[in-house]
C-alpha positions as MATLAB code, in Angstrom:
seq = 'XXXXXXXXXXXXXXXXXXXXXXXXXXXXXXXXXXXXXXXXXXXXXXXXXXXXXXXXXXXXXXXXXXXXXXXXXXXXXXXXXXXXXXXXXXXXXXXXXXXXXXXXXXXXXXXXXXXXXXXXXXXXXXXXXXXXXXXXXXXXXXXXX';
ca = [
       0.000    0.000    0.000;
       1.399    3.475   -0.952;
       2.060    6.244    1.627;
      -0.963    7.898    0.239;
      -3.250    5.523    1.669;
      -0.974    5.149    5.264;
      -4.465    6.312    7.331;
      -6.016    3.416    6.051;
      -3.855    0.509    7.758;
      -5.249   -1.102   10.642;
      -1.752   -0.216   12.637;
      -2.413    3.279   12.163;
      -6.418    3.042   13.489;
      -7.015    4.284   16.782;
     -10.534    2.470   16.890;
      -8.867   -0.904   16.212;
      -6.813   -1.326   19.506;
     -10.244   -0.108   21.574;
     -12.373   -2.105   19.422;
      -9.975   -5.207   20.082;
      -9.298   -4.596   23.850;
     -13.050   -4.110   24.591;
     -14.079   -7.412   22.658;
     -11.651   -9.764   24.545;
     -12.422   -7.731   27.987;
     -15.364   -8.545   27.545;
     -15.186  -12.566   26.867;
     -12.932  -12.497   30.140;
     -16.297  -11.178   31.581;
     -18.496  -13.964   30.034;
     -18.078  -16.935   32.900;
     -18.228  -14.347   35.501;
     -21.733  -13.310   34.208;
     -22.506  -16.834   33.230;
     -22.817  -17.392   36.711;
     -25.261  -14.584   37.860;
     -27.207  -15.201   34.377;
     -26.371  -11.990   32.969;
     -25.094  -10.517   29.253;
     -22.175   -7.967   29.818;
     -24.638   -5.048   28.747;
     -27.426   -6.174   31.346;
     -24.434   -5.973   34.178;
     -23.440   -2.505   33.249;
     -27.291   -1.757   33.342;
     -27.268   -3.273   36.982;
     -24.279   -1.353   38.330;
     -26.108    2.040   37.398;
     -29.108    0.501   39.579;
     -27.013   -1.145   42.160;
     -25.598    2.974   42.532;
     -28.388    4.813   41.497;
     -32.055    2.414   42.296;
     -34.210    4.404   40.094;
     -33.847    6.505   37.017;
     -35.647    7.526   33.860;
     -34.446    5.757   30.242;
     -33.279    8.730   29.385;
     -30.837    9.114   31.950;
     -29.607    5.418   31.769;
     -29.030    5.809   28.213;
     -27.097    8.807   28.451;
     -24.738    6.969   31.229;
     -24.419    4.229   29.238;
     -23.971    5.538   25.672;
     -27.121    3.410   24.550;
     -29.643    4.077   22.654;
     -33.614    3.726   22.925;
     -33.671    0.929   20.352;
     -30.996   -1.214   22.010;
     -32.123   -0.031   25.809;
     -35.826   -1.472   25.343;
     -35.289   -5.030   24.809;
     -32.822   -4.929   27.738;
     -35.146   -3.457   30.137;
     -37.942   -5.883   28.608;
     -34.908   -8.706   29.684;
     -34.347   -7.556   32.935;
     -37.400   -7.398   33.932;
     -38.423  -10.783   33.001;
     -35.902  -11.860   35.040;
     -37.200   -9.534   37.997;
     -34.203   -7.942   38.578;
     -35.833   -3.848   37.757;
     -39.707   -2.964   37.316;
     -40.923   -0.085   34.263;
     -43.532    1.998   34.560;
     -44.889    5.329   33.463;
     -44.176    8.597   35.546;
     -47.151    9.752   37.018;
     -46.089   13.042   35.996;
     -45.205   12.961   32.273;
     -46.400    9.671   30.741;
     -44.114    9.827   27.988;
     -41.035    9.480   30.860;
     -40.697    6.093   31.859;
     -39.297    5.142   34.929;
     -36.650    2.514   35.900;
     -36.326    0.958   39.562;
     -34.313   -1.607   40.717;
     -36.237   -4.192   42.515;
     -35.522   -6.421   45.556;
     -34.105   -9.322   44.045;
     -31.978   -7.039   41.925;
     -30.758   -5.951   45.146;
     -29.453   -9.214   45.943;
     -27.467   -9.888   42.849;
     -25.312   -7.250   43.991;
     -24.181  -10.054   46.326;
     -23.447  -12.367   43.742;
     -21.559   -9.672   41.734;
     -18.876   -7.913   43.939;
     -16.034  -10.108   43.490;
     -15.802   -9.263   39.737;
     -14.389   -6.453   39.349;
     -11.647   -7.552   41.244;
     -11.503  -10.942   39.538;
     -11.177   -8.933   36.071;
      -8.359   -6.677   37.239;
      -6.386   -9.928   37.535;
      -6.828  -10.126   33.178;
      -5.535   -6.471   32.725;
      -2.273   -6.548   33.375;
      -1.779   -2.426   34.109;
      -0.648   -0.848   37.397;
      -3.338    0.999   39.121;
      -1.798    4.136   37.943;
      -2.209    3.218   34.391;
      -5.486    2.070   34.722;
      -6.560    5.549   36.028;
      -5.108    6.739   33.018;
      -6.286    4.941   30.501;
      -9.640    5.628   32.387;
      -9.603    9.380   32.440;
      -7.978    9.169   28.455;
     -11.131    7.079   27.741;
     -13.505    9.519   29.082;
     -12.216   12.282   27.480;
     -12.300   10.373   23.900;
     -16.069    9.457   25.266;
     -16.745   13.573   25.870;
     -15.087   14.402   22.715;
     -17.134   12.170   20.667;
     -20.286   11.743   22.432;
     -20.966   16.005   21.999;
];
């Protein structure tokens, strides 16, 4: 390939090595959610209710870069499995509201020991893992505007 075209070889894609990293992060994840019977995307979902208990679709969306269209049939999930109840604001029917229920509570339980069990598959120093966190939410802010 000819110097002309340089910006279009995978080594020179910044989206590649993120793209990469966050696939095989997230099949180290896979067992770990096996076992509380949760995708990766419904445990994210969980640890903004595990923090936060309640909170409109709009809100979870925006902390979770997600869209309507791929938030839906995740809530639908999630409640089928009990874990969060939906229902209409009494205020604004068009606002629907998210809550965490009680046995969504207790999967919390279930769930605390992996974060640390991942940090054992990234092999960074605490101090470049902050680092690579703030870079990432900066690139996030930049992009998400």
């Amino acid at each position: 390939m000819s110097d002309t075209y340089d910006s279009l070889k995978l080594e020179n894609q910044l989206c590649f090595p993120l793209y990469a990293c966050s696939k095989e992060i997230i099949r180290k994840y896979k067992p770990y959610l096996d076992d509380i019977d949760l995708t990766y995307t419904q445990y994210i979902t969980m640890m903004v209710f595990w923090e936060y208990k309640k909170m409109n679709v709009k809100e979870l969306g925006q902390k979770l870069y997600l869209d309507s269209g791929t938030l839906t049939p995740l809530l639908k999930k999630l409640e089928s499995k009990e874990l969060i109840t939906r229902e209409r604001s009494k205020d604004d029917e068009r606002n629907l509201i998210v809550k965490i229920t009680p046995k969504g509570e207790e999967l919390i339980e279930r769930a605390k020991s992996i974060p640390e069990k991942m940090s054992c598959c990234v092999a960074l120093s605490k101090e470049e893992a902050q680092l690579l966190y703030k870079v990432l939410h900066k690139i996030l802010g930049t992009i998400s505007e």
